[in-house]
Tab-separated table of C-alpha atoms in Angstrom:
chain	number	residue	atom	x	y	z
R	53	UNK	CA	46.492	14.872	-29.729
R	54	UNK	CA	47.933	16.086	-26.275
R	55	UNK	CA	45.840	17.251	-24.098
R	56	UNK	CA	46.771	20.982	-22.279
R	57	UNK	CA	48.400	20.454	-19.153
R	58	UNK	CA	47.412	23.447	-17.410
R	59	UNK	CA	43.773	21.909	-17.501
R	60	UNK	CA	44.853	18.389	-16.390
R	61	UNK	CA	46.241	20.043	-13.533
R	62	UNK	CA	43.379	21.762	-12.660
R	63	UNK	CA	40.869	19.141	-13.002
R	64	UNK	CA	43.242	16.822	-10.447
R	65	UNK	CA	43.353	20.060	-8.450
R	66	UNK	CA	39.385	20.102	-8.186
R	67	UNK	CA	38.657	16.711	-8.068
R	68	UNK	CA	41.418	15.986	-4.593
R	69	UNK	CA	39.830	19.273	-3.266
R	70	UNK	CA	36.232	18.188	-3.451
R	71	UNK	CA	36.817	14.735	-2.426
R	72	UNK	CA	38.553	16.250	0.513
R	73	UNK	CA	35.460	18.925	1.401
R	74	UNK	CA	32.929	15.826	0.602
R	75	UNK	CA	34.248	13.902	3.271
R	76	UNK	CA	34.004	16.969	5.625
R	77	UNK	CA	31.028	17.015	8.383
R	78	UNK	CA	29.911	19.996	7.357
R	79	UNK	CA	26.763	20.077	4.892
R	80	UNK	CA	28.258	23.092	3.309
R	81	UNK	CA	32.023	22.258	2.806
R	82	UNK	CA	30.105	18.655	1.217
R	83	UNK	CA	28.536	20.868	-1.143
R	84	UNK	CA	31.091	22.972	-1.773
R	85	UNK	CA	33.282	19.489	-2.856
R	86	UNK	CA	30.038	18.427	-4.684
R	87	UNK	CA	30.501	21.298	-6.242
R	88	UNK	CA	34.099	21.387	-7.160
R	89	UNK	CA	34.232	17.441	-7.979
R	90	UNK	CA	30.911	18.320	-10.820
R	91	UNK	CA	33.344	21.140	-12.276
R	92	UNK	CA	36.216	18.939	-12.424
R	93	UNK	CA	34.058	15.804	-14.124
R	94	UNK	CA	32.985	18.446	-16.315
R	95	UNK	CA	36.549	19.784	-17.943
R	96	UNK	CA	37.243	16.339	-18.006
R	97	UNK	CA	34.648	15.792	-20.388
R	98	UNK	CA	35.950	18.469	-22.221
R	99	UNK	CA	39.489	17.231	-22.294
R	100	UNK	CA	38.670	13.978	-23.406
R	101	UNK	CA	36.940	15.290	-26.274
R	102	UNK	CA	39.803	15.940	-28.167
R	103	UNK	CA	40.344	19.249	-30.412
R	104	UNK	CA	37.659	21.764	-31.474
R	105	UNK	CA	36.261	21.378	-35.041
R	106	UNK	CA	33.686	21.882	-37.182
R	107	UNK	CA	29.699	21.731	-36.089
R	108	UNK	CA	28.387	18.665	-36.568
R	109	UNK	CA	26.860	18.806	-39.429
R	110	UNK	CA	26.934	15.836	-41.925
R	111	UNK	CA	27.156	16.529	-45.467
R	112	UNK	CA	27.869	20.229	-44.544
R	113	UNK	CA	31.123	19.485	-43.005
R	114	UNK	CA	34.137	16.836	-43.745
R	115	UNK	CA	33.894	14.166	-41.154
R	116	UNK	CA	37.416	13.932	-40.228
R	117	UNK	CA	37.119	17.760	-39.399
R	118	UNK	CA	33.970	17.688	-37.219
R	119	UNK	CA	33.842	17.934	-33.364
R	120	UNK	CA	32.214	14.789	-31.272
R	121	UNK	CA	28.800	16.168	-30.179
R	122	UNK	CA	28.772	13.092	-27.331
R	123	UNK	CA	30.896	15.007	-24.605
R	124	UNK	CA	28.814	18.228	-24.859
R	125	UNK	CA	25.507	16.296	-24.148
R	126	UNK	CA	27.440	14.782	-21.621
R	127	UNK	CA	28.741	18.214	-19.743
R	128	UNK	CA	24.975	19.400	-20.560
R	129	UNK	CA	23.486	16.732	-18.720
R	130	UNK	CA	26.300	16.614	-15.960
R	131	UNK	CA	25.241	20.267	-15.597
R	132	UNK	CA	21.440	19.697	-14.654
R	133	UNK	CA	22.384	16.722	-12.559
R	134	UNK	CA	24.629	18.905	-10.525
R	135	UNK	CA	22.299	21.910	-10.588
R	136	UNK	CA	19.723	19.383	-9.030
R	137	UNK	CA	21.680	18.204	-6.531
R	138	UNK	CA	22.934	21.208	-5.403
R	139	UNK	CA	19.673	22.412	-4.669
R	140	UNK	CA	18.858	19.206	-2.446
R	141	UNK	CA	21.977	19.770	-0.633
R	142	UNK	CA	21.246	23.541	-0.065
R	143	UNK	CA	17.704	22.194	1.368
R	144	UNK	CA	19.538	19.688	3.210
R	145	UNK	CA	21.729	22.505	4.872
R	146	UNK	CA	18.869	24.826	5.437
R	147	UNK	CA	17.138	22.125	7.314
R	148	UNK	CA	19.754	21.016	9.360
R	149	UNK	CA	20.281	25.016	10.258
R	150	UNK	CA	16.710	25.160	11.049
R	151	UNK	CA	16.933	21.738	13.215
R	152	UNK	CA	20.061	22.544	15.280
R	153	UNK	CA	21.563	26.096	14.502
R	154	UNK	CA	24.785	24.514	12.897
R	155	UNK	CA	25.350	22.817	9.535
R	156	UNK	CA	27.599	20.168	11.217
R	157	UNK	CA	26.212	16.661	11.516
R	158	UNK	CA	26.353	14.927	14.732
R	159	UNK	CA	26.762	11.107	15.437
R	160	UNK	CA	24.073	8.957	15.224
R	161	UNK	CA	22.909	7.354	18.626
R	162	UNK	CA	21.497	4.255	17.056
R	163	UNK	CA	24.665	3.879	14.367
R	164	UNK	CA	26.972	4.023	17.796
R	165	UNK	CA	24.532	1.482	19.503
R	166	UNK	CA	25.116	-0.666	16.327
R	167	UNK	CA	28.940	-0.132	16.404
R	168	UNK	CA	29.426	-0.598	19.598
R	169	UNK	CA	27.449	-3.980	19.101
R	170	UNK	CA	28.702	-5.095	16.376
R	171	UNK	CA	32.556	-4.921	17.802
R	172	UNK	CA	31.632	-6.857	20.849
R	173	UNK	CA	29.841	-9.142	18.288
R	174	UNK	CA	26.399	-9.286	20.271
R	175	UNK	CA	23.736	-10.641	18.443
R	176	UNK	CA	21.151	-10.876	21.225
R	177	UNK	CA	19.279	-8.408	20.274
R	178	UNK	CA	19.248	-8.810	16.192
R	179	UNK	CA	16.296	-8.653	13.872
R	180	UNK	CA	17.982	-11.410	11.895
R	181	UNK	CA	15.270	-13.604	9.770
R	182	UNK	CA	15.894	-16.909	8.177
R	183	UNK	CA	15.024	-15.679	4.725
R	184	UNK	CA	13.927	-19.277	3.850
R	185	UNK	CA	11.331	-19.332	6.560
R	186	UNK	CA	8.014	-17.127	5.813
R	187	UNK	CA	6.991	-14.305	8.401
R	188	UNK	CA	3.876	-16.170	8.047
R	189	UNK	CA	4.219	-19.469	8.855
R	190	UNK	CA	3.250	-21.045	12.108
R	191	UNK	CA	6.108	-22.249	14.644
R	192	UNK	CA	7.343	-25.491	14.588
R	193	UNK	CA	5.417	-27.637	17.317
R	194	UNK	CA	7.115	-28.627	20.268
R	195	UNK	CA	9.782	-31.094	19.589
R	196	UNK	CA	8.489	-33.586	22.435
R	197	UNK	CA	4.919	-33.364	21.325
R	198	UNK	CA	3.667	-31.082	24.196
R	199	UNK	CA	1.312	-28.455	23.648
R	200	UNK	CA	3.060	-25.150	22.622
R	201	UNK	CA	2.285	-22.592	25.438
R	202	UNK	CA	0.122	-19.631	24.875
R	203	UNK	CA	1.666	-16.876	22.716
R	204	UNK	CA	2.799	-15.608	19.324
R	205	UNK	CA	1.228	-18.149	17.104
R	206	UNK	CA	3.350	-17.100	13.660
R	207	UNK	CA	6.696	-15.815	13.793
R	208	UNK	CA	5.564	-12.880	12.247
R	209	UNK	CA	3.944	-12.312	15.773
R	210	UNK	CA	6.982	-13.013	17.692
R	211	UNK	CA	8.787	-10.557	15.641
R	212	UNK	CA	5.516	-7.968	16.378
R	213	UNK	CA	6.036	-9.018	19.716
R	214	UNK	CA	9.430	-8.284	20.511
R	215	UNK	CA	9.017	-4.828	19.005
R	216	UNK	CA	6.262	-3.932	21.683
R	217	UNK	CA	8.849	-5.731	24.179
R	218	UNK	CA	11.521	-3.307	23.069
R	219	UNK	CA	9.261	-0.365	23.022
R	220	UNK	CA	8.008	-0.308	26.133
R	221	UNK	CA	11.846	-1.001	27.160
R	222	UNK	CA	12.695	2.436	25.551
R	223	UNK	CA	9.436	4.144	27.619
R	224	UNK	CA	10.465	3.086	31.076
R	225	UNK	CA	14.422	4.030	29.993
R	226	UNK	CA	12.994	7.670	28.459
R	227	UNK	CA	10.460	8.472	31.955
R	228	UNK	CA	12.579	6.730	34.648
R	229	UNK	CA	10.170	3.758	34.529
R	230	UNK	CA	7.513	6.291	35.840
R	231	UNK	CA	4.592	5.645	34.205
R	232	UNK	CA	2.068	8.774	33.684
């Protein structure tokens, strides 16, 4: 069997034009490639399914004659999936309108911090746990044997600790370090 290649065409045609509008800023040239990439999975399906034939009936039917039922559920179910997710992405868009006027996303502040961080390779300020080490469990004593000074008494509570540390940080930085 050869497949038709006016439809192999078009399916390549879809799926480079929605990967192209997916990658797009916009939420409604994503959705628009959502939507173009779904269609193109979908006459794929079809395509791969080889010739039309018979209903799939056994006993009604000869087998060598009768059409695969398997890609149609597929396309059926690739259909609701895409019908969902087309309506979160429409609710998506409508709520970024709502939020800022325009459908376009804009950078992230904290994914910039984190760039910017992570190409000067600055670690100071990481939430990094040793994953062998419970939240839990109490700090190590002092190595020399001298009384650990007062203060978080699990490292759970250092970790609680440098979160109120970092938000009052982001107070005095937001009013000027005017309190009030």
């Amino acid at each position: 069997m050869t497949p038709n290649i006016t439809l192999v065409l078009v399916v390549g045609v879809l799926f480079s034009t929605g990967v192209y509008l997916l990658l797009a800023r916009s939420v409604v040239r994503a959705l628009i490639g959502f939507l173009l990439l779904s269609n193109g999975a979908n006459i794929l399906f079809l395509i791969a399914s080889g010739r039309a034939g018979r209903a799939p009936i056994v006993g009604r039917n000869d087998g060598a004659r009768m059409s695969d039922p398997l890609p149609q559920a597929l396309v059926l179910t690739a259909i609701v999936i895409g019908l969902c997710m087309t309506a979160f992405m429409l609710a998506l868009a409508h709520r970024s309108w709502q939020l800022s006027e325009t459908d376009v996303l804009a950078d992230d502040v904290e994914d910039t911090r984190i760039h910017r961080r992570a190409t000067d390779n600055d670690m100071s300020e990481s939430d990094y746990q040793d994953r062998d080490r419970p939240e839990d469990e109490p700090m190590a004593p002092h190595p020399a044997g001298l009384p650990v000074p007062d203060g978080p008494t699990t490292y759970d509570d250092h970790l609680d600790d440098n979160d109120d540390a970092h938000e009052d940080q982001e107070t005095q930085t937001v009013t000027g370090g005017k309190e009030g």
